[in-house]
Tab-separated table of C-alpha atoms in Angstrom:
chain	number	residue	atom	x	y	z
W	142	MET	CA	37.076	55.394	26.759
W	143	ASN	CA	34.033	57.298	25.951
W	144	GLN	CA	33.913	55.736	22.574
W	145	ASN	CA	34.304	52.383	24.094
W	146	GLN	CA	31.563	53.071	26.533
W	147	GLY	CA	29.407	54.338	23.761
W	148	GLY	CA	30.307	51.296	21.795
W	149	ASN	CA	29.482	49.074	24.672
W	150	ASP	CA	26.141	50.696	25.147
W	151	ALA	CA	25.413	50.259	21.475
W	152	ARG	CA	26.338	46.650	21.692
W	153	HIS	CA	24.158	46.148	24.682
W	154	ASP	CA	21.364	47.815	22.825
W	155	ASP	CA	21.946	45.641	19.859
W	156	ASP	CA	22.050	42.562	21.988
W	157	SER	CA	18.912	43.466	23.803
W	158	ALA	CA	17.228	44.361	20.561
W	159	LEU	CA	18.239	41.041	19.136
W	160	SER	CA	17.059	39.087	22.110
W	161	ASP	CA	13.800	40.992	22.109
W	162	PHE	CA	13.384	40.284	18.454
W	163	LEU	CA	14.003	36.606	18.957
W	164	ALA	CA	11.435	36.561	21.718
W	165	SER	CA	8.935	38.263	19.476
W	166	LEU	CA	9.631	35.709	16.800
W	167	MET	CA	7.917	33.078	18.871
W	168	ASP	CA	4.652	34.928	18.465
W	169	TYR	CA	5.035	35.300	14.740
W	170	THR	CA	4.174	32.244	12.692
W	171	PRO	CA	6.151	32.175	9.469
W	172	THR	CA	4.557	30.789	6.367
W	173	ILE	CA	7.296	28.246	5.972
W	174	PRO	CA	6.637	25.645	8.658
W	175	ASP	CA	9.208	24.806	11.257
W	176	GLU	CA	9.295	21.126	10.346
W	177	LEU	CA	10.278	21.890	6.802
W	178	VAL	CA	13.056	24.252	7.834
W	179	GLU	CA	14.337	21.794	10.407
W	180	HIS	CA	14.371	19.023	7.835
W	181	TYR	CA	16.466	20.926	5.335
W	182	LEU	CA	18.766	22.392	7.958
W	183	ALA	CA	19.391	18.924	9.309
W	184	LYS	CA	20.296	17.794	5.802
W	185	SER	CA	23.006	20.416	5.631
W	186	GLY	CA	24.446	19.668	9.052
W	187	PHE	CA	22.918	22.506	10.987
W	188	GLN	CA	22.535	21.483	14.599
W	189	CYS	CA	20.689	23.650	17.023
W	190	PRO	CA	18.080	22.783	19.611
W	191	ASP	CA	16.878	26.390	19.882
W	192	VAL	CA	13.541	26.925	18.209
W	193	ARG	CA	14.074	30.662	17.911
W	194	LEU	CA	16.930	30.139	15.497
W	195	ILE	CA	14.742	27.907	13.381
W	196	ARG	CA	12.159	30.647	13.317
W	197	LEU	CA	14.825	33.136	12.363
W	198	VAL	CA	15.853	31.036	9.394
W	199	ALA	CA	12.224	30.571	8.387
W	200	VAL	CA	11.556	34.295	8.570
W	201	ALA	CA	14.715	35.075	6.608
W	202	THR	CA	13.672	32.645	3.906
W	203	GLN	CA	10.200	34.112	3.795
W	204	LYS	CA	11.671	37.556	3.371
W	205	PHE	CA	13.825	36.261	0.527
W	206	VAL	CA	10.854	34.746	-1.261
W	207	ALA	CA	8.807	37.884	-0.764
W	208	GLU	CA	11.556	39.970	-2.286
W	209	VAL	CA	11.860	37.685	-5.285
W	210	ALA	CA	8.103	37.675	-5.750
W	211	SER	CA	7.913	41.439	-5.587
W	212	GLY	CA	10.683	41.691	-8.156
W	213	ALA	CA	8.837	39.308	-10.463
W	214	LEU	CA	5.659	41.255	-9.934
W	215	GLN	CA	7.394	44.416	-10.979
W	216	GLN	CA	8.605	42.700	-14.097
W	217	CYS	CA	5.131	41.452	-14.879
W	218	LYS	CA	3.539	44.828	-14.412
W	219	ALA	CA	6.222	46.464	-16.474
W	220	ARG	CA	5.517	43.994	-19.245
W	221	GLN	CA	1.827	44.629	-19.128
W	222	SER	CA	2.195	48.360	-19.224
W	223	ALA	CA	4.599	48.042	-22.118
W	224	VAL	CA	2.124	46.047	-24.135
W	225	VAL	CA	-0.255	48.576	-25.519
W	226	LYS	CA	-3.304	47.069	-27.159
W	227	ASP	CA	-6.515	48.586	-28.268
W	228	LYS	CA	-8.598	45.574	-27.509
W	229	ARG	CA	-10.433	45.721	-24.248
W	230	ASP	CA	-10.385	41.964	-23.789
W	231	LYS	CA	-6.659	41.930	-23.693
W	232	GLN	CA	-6.580	44.620	-21.056
W	233	GLN	CA	-9.070	42.801	-18.952
W	234	LYS	CA	-7.087	39.644	-19.214
W	235	ASP	CA	-3.884	41.401	-18.367
W	236	LYS	CA	-5.294	42.374	-15.022
W	237	ARG	CA	-4.550	38.861	-13.970
W	238	LEU	CA	-1.029	38.692	-12.660
W	239	ILE	CA	0.595	35.384	-13.362
W	240	LEU	CA	4.033	34.359	-12.257
W	241	THR	CA	5.834	33.316	-15.392
W	242	MET	CA	9.229	31.817	-15.910
W	243	GLU	CA	10.496	34.842	-17.679
W	244	ASP	CA	9.670	37.239	-14.878
W	245	LEU	CA	11.045	34.853	-12.348
W	246	SER	CA	14.315	34.367	-14.156
W	247	LYS	CA	14.795	38.113	-14.392
W	248	ALA	CA	14.008	38.606	-10.734
W	249	LEU	CA	16.302	35.810	-9.623
W	250	ARG	CA	19.158	37.078	-11.684
W	251	GLU	CA	19.477	39.999	-9.272
W	252	TYR	CA	20.051	37.535	-6.476
W	253	GLY	CA	22.715	35.643	-8.357
W	254	VAL	CA	20.493	32.708	-9.323
W	255	ASN	CA	20.665	31.881	-12.994
W	256	VAL	CA	17.486	30.210	-14.119
W	257	LYS	CA	17.714	29.260	-17.729
W	258	HIS	CA	14.501	29.530	-19.567
W	259	GLN	CA	13.847	26.695	-21.952
W	260	GLU	CA	13.271	28.151	-25.301
W	261	TYR	CA	11.039	25.452	-26.591
W	262	PHE	CA	8.758	25.372	-23.618
W	263	ALA	CA	5.550	26.831	-24.936
W	264	ASP	CA	4.362	28.936	-22.092
W	265	SER	CA	3.716	32.158	-23.975
W	266	PRO	CA	2.624	33.086	-27.470
W	267	SER	CA	6.041	34.489	-28.248
W	268	THR	CA	7.904	31.257	-27.739
W	269	GLY	CA	10.551	30.579	-30.283
W	270	MET	CA	10.744	34.129	-31.440
W	271	ASP	CA	13.881	36.151	-31.550
W	272	PRO	CA	14.828	37.210	-27.995
W	273	ALA	CA	15.334	40.784	-29.063
W	274	SER	CA	11.809	41.126	-30.343
W	275	ARG	CA	10.174	39.128	-27.572
W	276	ASP	CA	9.683	41.948	-25.151
W	277	GLU	CA	7.309	43.728	-27.407
C	669	MET	CA	-1.178	17.294	-3.958
C	670	SER	CA	-3.762	19.992	-3.873
C	671	ASP	CA	-1.426	22.956	-4.188
C	672	GLY	CA	-2.857	24.702	-1.168
C	673	GLY	CA	-6.433	24.816	-0.102
C	674	GLY	CA	-6.834	28.405	0.902
C	675	GLU	CA	-5.742	30.173	-2.219
C	676	SER	CA	-8.001	31.905	-4.608
C	677	GLY	CA	-7.597	32.829	-8.204
C	678	ARG	CA	-4.984	30.283	-8.997
C	679	GLU	CA	-4.726	28.898	-12.425
C	680	PHE	CA	-2.358	26.728	-14.313
C	681	ASP	CA	-1.337	27.750	-17.796
C	682	ARG	CA	-1.177	24.205	-18.977
C	683	THR	CA	-3.606	22.209	-20.992
C	684	THR	CA	-2.025	18.865	-20.235
C	685	LYS	CA	-2.962	16.948	-17.145
C	686	ARG	CA	-1.108	17.437	-13.934
C	687	LYS	CA	2.130	15.514	-13.790
C	688	SER	CA	3.502	14.026	-10.652
C	689	SER	CA	6.306	16.480	-10.343
C	690	ASP	CA	6.807	16.365	-6.598
C	691	ARG	CA	9.238	13.706	-5.720
C	692	ASP	CA	9.399	14.515	-2.096
C	693	PHE	CA	6.967	15.418	0.569
C	694	PRO	CA	8.986	18.373	1.889
C	695	GLN	CA	9.258	19.773	-1.591
C	696	ALA	CA	5.498	19.699	-1.895
C	697	ILE	CA	5.157	21.535	1.391
C	698	ALA	CA	7.648	24.092	0.158
C	699	LYS	CA	5.599	24.627	-2.961
C	700	ILE	CA	2.525	25.338	-0.903
C	701	ALA	CA	4.388	27.794	1.313
C	702	VAL	CA	5.984	29.608	-1.642
C	703	ALA	CA	2.659	29.865	-3.419
C	704	GLN	CA	1.099	31.402	-0.349
C	705	ILE	CA	3.887	33.958	-0.048
C	706	CYS	CA	3.594	34.882	-3.710
C	707	GLU	CA	-0.124	35.250	-3.385
C	708	SER	CA	0.362	37.665	-0.528
C	709	ALA	CA	2.798	39.579	-2.737
C	710	GLY	CA	0.060	40.129	-5.291
C	711	PHE	CA	0.175	37.295	-7.766
C	712	GLN	CA	-3.079	35.728	-8.825
C	713	GLY	CA	-1.793	32.852	-10.829
C	714	PHE	CA	1.292	30.766	-11.301
C	715	GLN	CA	2.902	28.820	-14.006
C	716	GLN	CA	3.582	25.368	-12.753
C	717	SER	CA	7.174	25.435	-13.904
C	718	ALA	CA	7.764	28.838	-12.336
C	719	LEU	CA	6.347	27.663	-9.034
C	720	GLU	CA	8.512	24.572	-9.042
C	721	THR	CA	11.584	26.564	-9.865
C	722	LEU	CA	10.981	29.063	-7.104
C	723	SER	CA	10.325	26.353	-4.540
C	724	GLU	CA	13.518	24.602	-5.580
C	725	VAL	CA	15.406	27.871	-5.128
C	726	VAL	CA	13.890	28.326	-1.686
C	727	VAL	CA	14.938	24.852	-0.633
C	728	ARG	CA	18.456	25.542	-1.812
C	729	TYR	CA	18.456	28.835	0.062
C	730	ILE	CA	17.597	27.104	3.313
C	731	ARG	CA	20.238	24.474	2.775
C	732	GLU	CA	22.844	27.034	1.840
C	733	LEU	CA	22.070	29.085	4.923
C	734	GLY	CA	22.358	26.026	7.120
C	735	LYS	CA	25.598	24.957	5.531
C	736	THR	CA	27.154	28.385	5.887
C	737	ALA	CA	26.103	28.702	9.497
C	738	HIS	CA	27.473	25.245	10.236
C	739	THR	CA	30.760	26.148	8.583
C	740	TYR	CA	31.065	29.260	10.732
C	741	ALA	CA	30.328	27.257	13.845
C	742	ASN	CA	33.004	24.719	12.933
C	743	SER	CA	35.454	27.536	12.336
C	744	ALA	CA	34.811	28.651	15.898
C	745	CYS	CA	35.473	25.124	17.186
C	746	ARG	CA	31.849	24.400	17.881
C	747	THR	CA	29.431	21.794	16.575
C	748	GLU	CA	26.244	23.550	17.571
C	749	CYS	CA	25.280	26.747	15.809
C	750	ASN	CA	24.206	29.926	17.532
C	751	ILE	CA	22.615	33.163	16.479
C	752	PHE	CA	25.837	34.728	15.283
C	753	ASP	CA	26.552	31.879	12.940
C	754	ILE	CA	23.192	32.410	11.340
C	755	ILE	CA	23.703	36.127	11.049
C	756	GLN	CA	27.021	35.571	9.377
C	757	GLY	CA	25.360	33.139	6.981
C	758	LEU	CA	22.683	35.675	6.214
C	759	GLU	CA	25.296	38.263	5.503
C	760	ASP	CA	27.045	35.911	3.130
C	761	LEU	CA	23.904	35.188	1.195
C	762	ALA	CA	22.829	38.787	1.106
C	763	SER	CA	26.203	40.042	0.096
C	764	LEU	CA	25.238	39.926	-3.548
C	765	GLN	CA	22.155	41.979	-3.008
C	766	GLY	CA	23.743	44.177	-0.452
C	767	PHE	CA	22.606	45.376	2.886
C	768	SER	CA	23.255	48.373	4.968
C	769	GLY	CA	26.487	48.183	6.852
C	770	ALA	CA	28.011	45.568	4.575
C	771	SER	CA	31.103	47.587	4.048
C	772	ASP	CA	31.878	47.905	7.760
C	773	SER	CA	34.659	45.552	8.619
C	774	ASP	CA	34.342	45.443	12.387
C	775	HIS	CA	30.704	45.932	13.049
C	776	CYS	CA	28.899	43.924	15.680
C	777	LEU	CA	26.908	41.099	14.382
C	778	ALA	CA	23.995	41.781	16.654
C	779	GLY	CA	23.374	45.050	14.875
C	780	SER	CA	23.857	43.701	11.426
C	781	GLY	CA	21.942	45.190	8.563
C	782	THR	CA	20.410	41.894	7.646
C	783	VAL	CA	18.908	41.496	11.059
C	784	ARG	CA	17.493	44.947	10.899
C	785	GLU	CA	15.944	44.198	7.581
C	786	ILE	CA	14.383	41.081	8.927
C	787	VAL	CA	13.040	42.946	11.907
C	788	GLN	CA	11.563	45.469	9.571
C	789	TYR	CA	10.029	42.789	7.434
C	790	VAL	CA	8.459	41.068	10.400
C	791	SER	CA	6.938	44.256	11.619
C	792	GLU	CA	5.498	45.145	8.233
C	793	ALA	CA	4.429	41.857	6.730
C	794	GLU	CA	1.223	40.225	7.785
C	795	GLU	CA	1.327	36.827	9.322
C	796	ILE	CA	0.377	34.093	6.903
C	797	PRO	CA	0.381	30.637	8.445
C	798	LEU	CA	0.630	27.637	6.200
C	799	ALA	CA	-2.702	26.387	4.938
C	800	HIS	CA	-1.931	22.801	5.884
C	801	SER	CA	-0.728	21.352	9.127
C	802	VAL	CA	2.569	19.656	8.641
C	803	PRO	CA	3.210	16.462	10.569
C	804	HIS	CA	6.584	15.612	11.926
C	805	PHE	CA	8.649	14.075	9.197
C	806	PRO	CA	10.496	11.998	8.192
C	807	VAL	CA	8.446	9.284	9.810
C	808	SER	CA	10.632	6.567	11.250
C	809	ARG	CA	9.213	3.090	11.298
C	810	ASP	CA	10.092	0.989	14.300
C	811	ARG	CA	11.807	-2.130	13.208
C	812	LYS	CA	10.876	-5.262	15.034
C	813	GLN	CA	14.234	-6.468	16.145
C	814	THR	CA	15.101	-10.084	16.569
C	815	PRO	CA	15.270	-10.819	20.301
C	816	SER	CA	18.604	-11.734	21.705
C	817	PHE	CA	19.540	-14.929	23.448
C	818	LEU	CA	19.181	-13.190	26.800
C	819	GLN	CA	15.710	-11.964	25.997
C	820	ILE	CA	14.544	-15.376	24.924
C	821	GLY	CA	16.229	-17.138	27.761
C	822	GLU	CA	18.127	-19.499	25.539
C	823	GLU	CA	21.664	-20.652	25.830
C	824	PRO	CA	23.705	-19.749	22.799
C	825	PRO	CA	24.853	-22.902	21.067
C	826	GLY	CA	28.520	-22.351	21.550
C	827	ASP	CA	30.896	-20.598	23.865
C	828	HIS	CA	32.057	-18.257	21.177
C	829	ILE	CA	28.608	-16.676	20.815
C	830	PRO	CA	27.788	-13.991	23.394
C	831	ALA	CA	24.304	-13.999	24.811
C	832	TRP	CA	23.437	-10.437	23.860
C	833	LEU	CA	23.491	-11.239	20.156
C	834	PRO	CA	20.224	-11.912	18.313
C	835	ALA	CA	19.024	-15.464	18.596
C	836	PHE	CA	19.205	-17.951	15.790
C	837	PRO	CA	15.998	-18.726	13.893
C	838	ASP	CA	14.000	-21.812	14.758
C	839	PRO	CA	15.365	-24.988	13.239
C	840	GLN	CA	12.000	-25.668	11.663
C	841	THR	CA	12.596	-22.778	9.321
C	842	TYR	CA	15.681	-24.175	7.706
C	843	VAL	CA	15.843	-27.912	8.477
C	844	HIS	CA	14.160	-30.121	5.946
C	845	SER	CA	12.398	-33.002	7.631
C	846	PRO	CA	10.953	-35.929	5.699
C	847	VAL	CA	7.226	-36.015	5.306
C	848	LEU	CA	5.790	-38.927	7.284
C	849	ASN	CA	3.205	-41.127	5.685
C	850	GLU	CA	0.534	-41.166	8.346
C	851	ARG	CA	-1.470	-43.828	6.661
C	852	GLY	CA	1.222	-46.338	7.328
C	853	ALA	CA	1.488	-49.740	5.707
C	854	ASP	CA	-2.158	-50.564	6.101
C	855	PRO	CA	-3.467	-51.069	2.585
C	856	CYS	CA	-7.077	-51.132	3.630
C	857	ALA	CA	-6.870	-47.779	5.290
C	858	GLY	CA	-7.835	-45.980	2.103
C	859	ASN	CA	-10.657	-48.351	1.409
C	860	ILE	CA	-11.888	-48.080	4.940
C	861	GLU	CA	-11.890	-44.328	4.662
C	862	GLN	CA	-13.940	-44.480	1.538
C	863	ALA	CA	-16.295	-46.977	3.033
C	864	ARG	CA	-16.668	-44.757	6.046
C	865	GLN	CA	-17.587	-41.814	3.872
C	866	HIS	CA	-20.244	-43.875	2.142
C	867	LYS	CA	-21.591	-45.096	5.406
C	868	LYS	CA	-21.795	-41.625	6.767
C	869	ALA	CA	-23.913	-40.562	3.842
C	870	GLU	CA	-26.130	-43.567	4.150
C	871	TRP	CA	-26.426	-43.195	7.883
C	872	SER	CA	-28.224	-39.930	7.511
C	873	LEU	CA	-30.434	-41.396	4.815
C	874	LEU	CA	-31.263	-44.366	6.972
C	875	ASN	CA	-32.081	-42.185	9.900
C	876	LEU	CA	-34.570	-40.404	7.736
C	877	GLN	CA	-36.024	-43.630	6.545
C	878	GLN	CA	-36.231	-44.919	10.065
C	879	GLN	CA	-38.146	-41.902	11.125
C	880	LEU	CA	-40.545	-42.334	8.275
C	881	ALA	CA	-40.928	-46.016	8.872
C	882	CYS	CA	-41.402	-45.819	12.596
C	883	ASN	CA	-43.930	-43.040	12.457
C	884	GLY	CA	-47.095	-44.439	13.892
C	885	LEU	CA	-45.585	-47.668	15.003
C	886	GLU	CA	-46.128	-48.172	18.712
C	887	GLY	CA	-43.078	-50.245	18.943
C	888	PRO	CA	-41.305	-53.092	17.454
C	889	SER	CA	-43.903	-55.737	16.912
C	890	MET	CA	-43.809	-59.408	16.126
C	891	ILE	CA	-43.567	-60.074	12.514
C	892	ASP	CA	-44.107	-63.192	10.680
C	893	PRO	CA	-40.922	-64.572	9.309
C	894	GLY	CA	-42.867	-65.383	6.204
C	895	ASP	CA	-43.811	-61.809	5.766
C	896	ALA	CA	-40.271	-60.853	6.394
C	897	ALA	CA	-39.191	-63.156	3.633
C	898	LYS	CA	-41.790	-61.686	1.330
C	899	ALA	CA	-40.714	-58.163	2.075
C	900	ARG	CA	-37.168	-59.144	1.623
C	901	ARG	CA	-37.790	-60.583	-1.756
C	902	ALA	CA	-39.689	-57.527	-2.786
C	903	ALA	CA	-36.909	-55.275	-1.723
C	904	GLU	CA	-34.220	-57.370	-3.284
C	905	THR	CA	-34.024	-55.450	-6.486
C	906	ASN	CA	-34.734	-51.939	-5.336
C	907	PRO	CA	-35.869	-50.932	-1.912
C	908	PHE	CA	-37.562	-47.818	-3.203
C	909	LEU	CA	-39.687	-49.771	-5.639
C	910	SER	CA	-40.756	-52.327	-3.092
C	911	ALA	CA	-44.310	-52.484	-1.871
C	912	PRO	CA	-45.066	-50.101	0.960
C	913	LEU	CA	-45.172	-51.619	4.383
C	914	HIS	CA	-48.490	-52.371	5.938
C	915	PHE	CA	-49.303	-51.092	9.321
C	916	GLY	CA	-47.511	-53.192	11.835
C	917	GLU	CA	-45.060	-54.558	9.436
C	918	LYS	CA	-41.420	-53.938	9.628
C	919	GLY	CA	-39.107	-53.589	6.712
C	920	VAL	CA	-36.487	-56.249	6.998
C	921	SER	CA	-33.074	-56.011	5.507
C	922	PRO	CA	-32.531	-58.410	2.651
C	923	VAL	CA	-28.949	-59.257	3.590
C	924	PHE	CA	-28.946	-62.926	3.496
C	925	LEU	CA	-25.848	-63.779	5.339
C	926	PRO	CA	-26.302	-62.470	8.791
C	927	ALA	CA	-29.761	-61.170	8.128
C	928	LYS	CA	-31.418	-64.421	8.993
C	929	LEU	CA	-29.763	-64.530	12.297
C	930	SER	CA	-30.356	-60.881	12.939
C	931	ASN	CA	-33.999	-61.117	12.032
C	932	GLU	CA	-34.513	-63.880	14.448
C	933	ALA	CA	-32.573	-62.013	17.015
C	934	VAL	CA	-34.622	-58.949	16.424
C	935	VAL	CA	-37.810	-60.912	16.618
C	936	GLU	CA	-36.757	-62.423	19.857
C	937	ASN	CA	-35.644	-59.227	21.453
C	938	GLN	CA	-38.354	-56.947	20.446
C	939	ALA	CA	-40.426	-57.004	23.512
C	940	GLY	CA	-40.130	-53.728	25.347
C	941	GLU	CA	-36.691	-52.961	24.155
C	942	ASN	CA	-35.454	-50.001	22.358
C	943	HIS	CA	-35.081	-50.433	18.685
C	944	ALA	CA	-31.557	-49.215	18.557
C	945	VAL	CA	-30.558	-51.171	21.566
C	946	ALA	CA	-31.942	-54.310	20.068
C	947	ASN	CA	-29.933	-53.654	16.985
C	948	HIS	CA	-26.801	-53.274	18.940
C	949	VAL	CA	-27.405	-56.378	20.872
C	950	SER	CA	-28.229	-58.308	17.798
C	951	VAL	CA	-24.919	-57.396	16.328
C	952	LEU	CA	-23.142	-58.891	19.228
C	953	GLU	CA	-25.057	-62.034	18.720
C	954	THR	CA	-24.512	-61.817	15.041
C	955	PHE	CA	-20.841	-61.812	15.382
C	956	ALA	CA	-20.765	-64.299	18.140
C	957	PRO	CA	-20.553	-67.172	15.704
C	958	ALA	CA	-17.729	-65.421	13.961
C	959	ILE	CA	-15.966	-65.011	17.233
C	960	GLU	CA	-16.466	-68.627	18.032
C	961	LEU	CA	-15.152	-69.597	14.706
C	962	MET	CA	-12.087	-67.520	15.092
C	963	LYS	CA	-11.496	-68.914	18.471
C	964	SER	CA	-11.764	-72.374	17.194
C	965	ARG	CA	-9.264	-71.480	14.501
C	966	SER	CA	-10.910	-73.285	11.733
C	967	CYS	CA	-9.010	-73.358	8.496
C	968	GLU	CA	-12.040	-73.074	6.351
C	969	SER	CA	-12.163	-70.727	3.450
C	970	GLU	CA	-14.254	-67.666	3.438
C	971	GLU	CA	-17.114	-69.234	1.647
C	972	GLY	CA	-16.975	-72.205	3.854
C	973	ARG	CA	-17.218	-69.924	6.757
C	974	LYS	CA	-20.228	-68.286	5.365
C	975	ARG	CA	-21.845	-71.545	4.696
C	976	VAL	CA	-21.137	-72.576	8.168
C	977	LEU	CA	-22.758	-69.475	9.434
C	978	SER	CA	-25.779	-69.775	7.273
C	979	ASN	CA	-26.407	-73.424	7.811
C	980	GLN	CA	-25.546	-73.796	11.395
C	981	ARG	CA	-27.622	-72.527	14.145
C	982	PRO	CA	-25.006	-71.792	16.709
C	983	ALA	CA	-25.706	-71.036	20.285
C	984	VAL	CA	-26.647	-67.454	20.461
C	985	GLN	CA	-25.278	-65.740	23.442
C	986	PHE	CA	-27.567	-63.046	24.652
C	987	LYS	CA	-25.017	-60.721	26.021
C	988	ILE	CA	-26.893	-57.566	26.622
C	989	GLU	CA	-23.803	-55.626	27.176
C	990	ILE	CA	-24.017	-52.267	25.690
C	991	GLY	CA	-20.339	-51.688	25.722
C	992	LYS	CA	-18.818	-48.427	24.864
C	993	LYS	CA	-17.613	-49.702	21.605
C	994	SER	CA	-20.868	-50.902	20.248
C	995	THR	CA	-22.702	-47.716	21.109
C	996	GLY	CA	-19.940	-45.553	19.849
C	997	THR	CA	-21.008	-42.327	18.292
C	998	ALA	CA	-20.090	-41.204	14.860
C	999	LEU	CA	-17.004	-39.551	16.260
C	1000	ASP	CA	-15.607	-42.837	17.436
C	1001	LEU	CA	-12.319	-43.357	15.811
C	1002	SER	CA	-12.383	-47.084	15.782
C	1003	PHE	CA	-13.567	-48.065	12.382
C	1004	GLN	CA	-14.630	-51.431	13.584
C	1005	ASN	CA	-17.199	-50.129	15.957
C	1006	LYS	CA	-18.501	-47.697	13.470
C	1007	ASP	CA	-19.108	-50.357	10.915
C	1008	VAL	CA	-20.771	-52.525	13.501
C	1009	GLU	CA	-23.016	-49.738	14.493
C	1010	LYS	CA	-24.004	-48.999	11.003
C	1011	ILE	CA	-24.701	-52.556	10.121
C	1012	THR	CA	-26.993	-52.915	13.102
C	1013	SER	CA	-28.992	-50.038	11.868
C	1014	TRP	CA	-29.522	-51.765	8.630
C	1015	PHE	CA	-30.948	-54.885	10.125
C	1016	GLY	CA	-34.586	-54.421	10.312
C	1017	LYS	CA	-34.855	-51.585	7.814
C	1018	ASP	CA	-35.136	-51.247	4.148
C	1019	ASN	CA	-31.817	-51.120	2.503
C	1020	GLU	CA	-29.985	-51.916	-0.633
C	1021	LYS	CA	-29.081	-55.477	-0.697
C	1022	ASP	CA	-25.786	-55.373	-2.529
C	1023	ASP	CA	-24.166	-52.763	-0.375
C	1024	LYS	CA	-25.079	-54.494	2.757
C	1025	LYS	CA	-23.966	-57.799	1.490
C	1026	ARG	CA	-20.611	-56.384	0.570
C	1027	ARG	CA	-20.218	-54.618	3.813
C	1028	ALA	CA	-21.182	-57.586	5.830
C	1029	GLU	CA	-18.562	-59.612	4.075
C	1030	LYS	CA	-16.034	-56.910	4.671
C	1031	ILE	CA	-16.869	-56.748	8.308
C	1032	LEU	CA	-16.405	-60.397	8.717
C	1033	LYS	CA	-13.179	-60.273	6.813
C	1034	GLU	CA	-11.829	-57.564	9.025
C	1035	SER	CA	-13.085	-59.208	12.078
C	1036	MET	CA	-10.969	-62.129	11.138
C	1037	LYS	CA	-8.003	-59.863	10.817
C	1038	ASN	CA	-8.500	-58.158	14.118
C	1039	PRO	CA	-9.596	-60.801	16.500
C	1040	GLN	CA	-8.574	-58.958	19.559
C	1041	GLU	CA	-10.989	-56.137	19.161
C	1042	LEU	CA	-13.909	-58.438	18.774
C	1043	ALA	CA	-12.765	-60.417	21.731
C	1044	GLN	CA	-13.302	-57.352	23.803
C	1045	LEU	CA	-16.922	-57.303	22.800
């Protein structure tokens, strides 16, 4: 009984927290616009007149993209730190963080998305080299 | 596509020109949004292919989330999704990555780990609105529908056709009707048209000449028939090469056929009368012999008729009736009256002899053909 009551209180808390969060979502403007999210949700059969749910999906997607981007950024920084060059020009250039296909494919692999990198797409000086020696 | 207006430090690692890679408008919007999120994460530049790939993944994520939530709603015998369907979808998508509380089998969805993570993200991340304003899409174009029989007010042509159906198109759109020859069987119609065009052109020229000739003249004055004959002879070949008129003289048309009569008529009617009016009246008198001839129904040939006209001095009837027909304007549709009007203008002015001669003959010829119209004069 006590557990149930405790459980009930927790649920009420959760519900209230959720409803409060949904209310606060209306103040937050996600980067992904509502029209875009509505368009793609409608394509997949999602029917809901509530705008808060649309915002929830938009925020969830934004969080997903932010996570992927941070993962790719980690990969890029790791690559730059691994490349040790004596030339100052190279170091100055490396300060520029560019989202590359390689970093992205590695980051997405953690989320179960397999992005095949085209070997003959010349986007880096090490294109076409042996994959084992590419990370140098 | 401008790839976002408010971003700084972007660069494309391509030397080739930009390709039109965005098939769809929503995909382009997604690219802008993803680029903005990545920029907030710390990136300063993107590869075009990487950006496209990530935006494609994002679109698929949204669609997958919607599909999963819809599936959960259908499983619960609903068509509309609610918050719990979305949370379950989020849990499904995040199951690979893992979230806190994923291993609990009977946890409440409201307190799900995914929701907590989202709440945490919202509280930490700064708000980045999209750089562009997105209009409502897809834009639906209103089709102009064909009105129904009821809307038009028509009766459907048949009992089997209900009135609320769209109406049939107009028969003019599909029925081929023969082209009517408006000219009719009149063979002279074409010639008359041509003659009319010529006369129109000459009318303006004659008006100009009349103005030049009448400048300074106080009015139509008596002229010696002998002088008239002299002027006529001079202007026989070319009116422009003829001797200039002396003061008080009047250029007389060299048309020999009705000109003699018209000259005398003009001479007789000059006193105090308007020049144009006199011309009109003279035409009536000019054609009076023709009318008389037609009435008498003589079987003479054309030349005989002319000879009769030139030799005889018929009784000239001074009908000063300015009927509507004889003073018809240029817009008068009756070709007869127009020709009459134009010929009167020639009498008494310089003109080319051949044209007038031909026209006079034509007028007489047609007057023979259409006796009724002249009878009205």
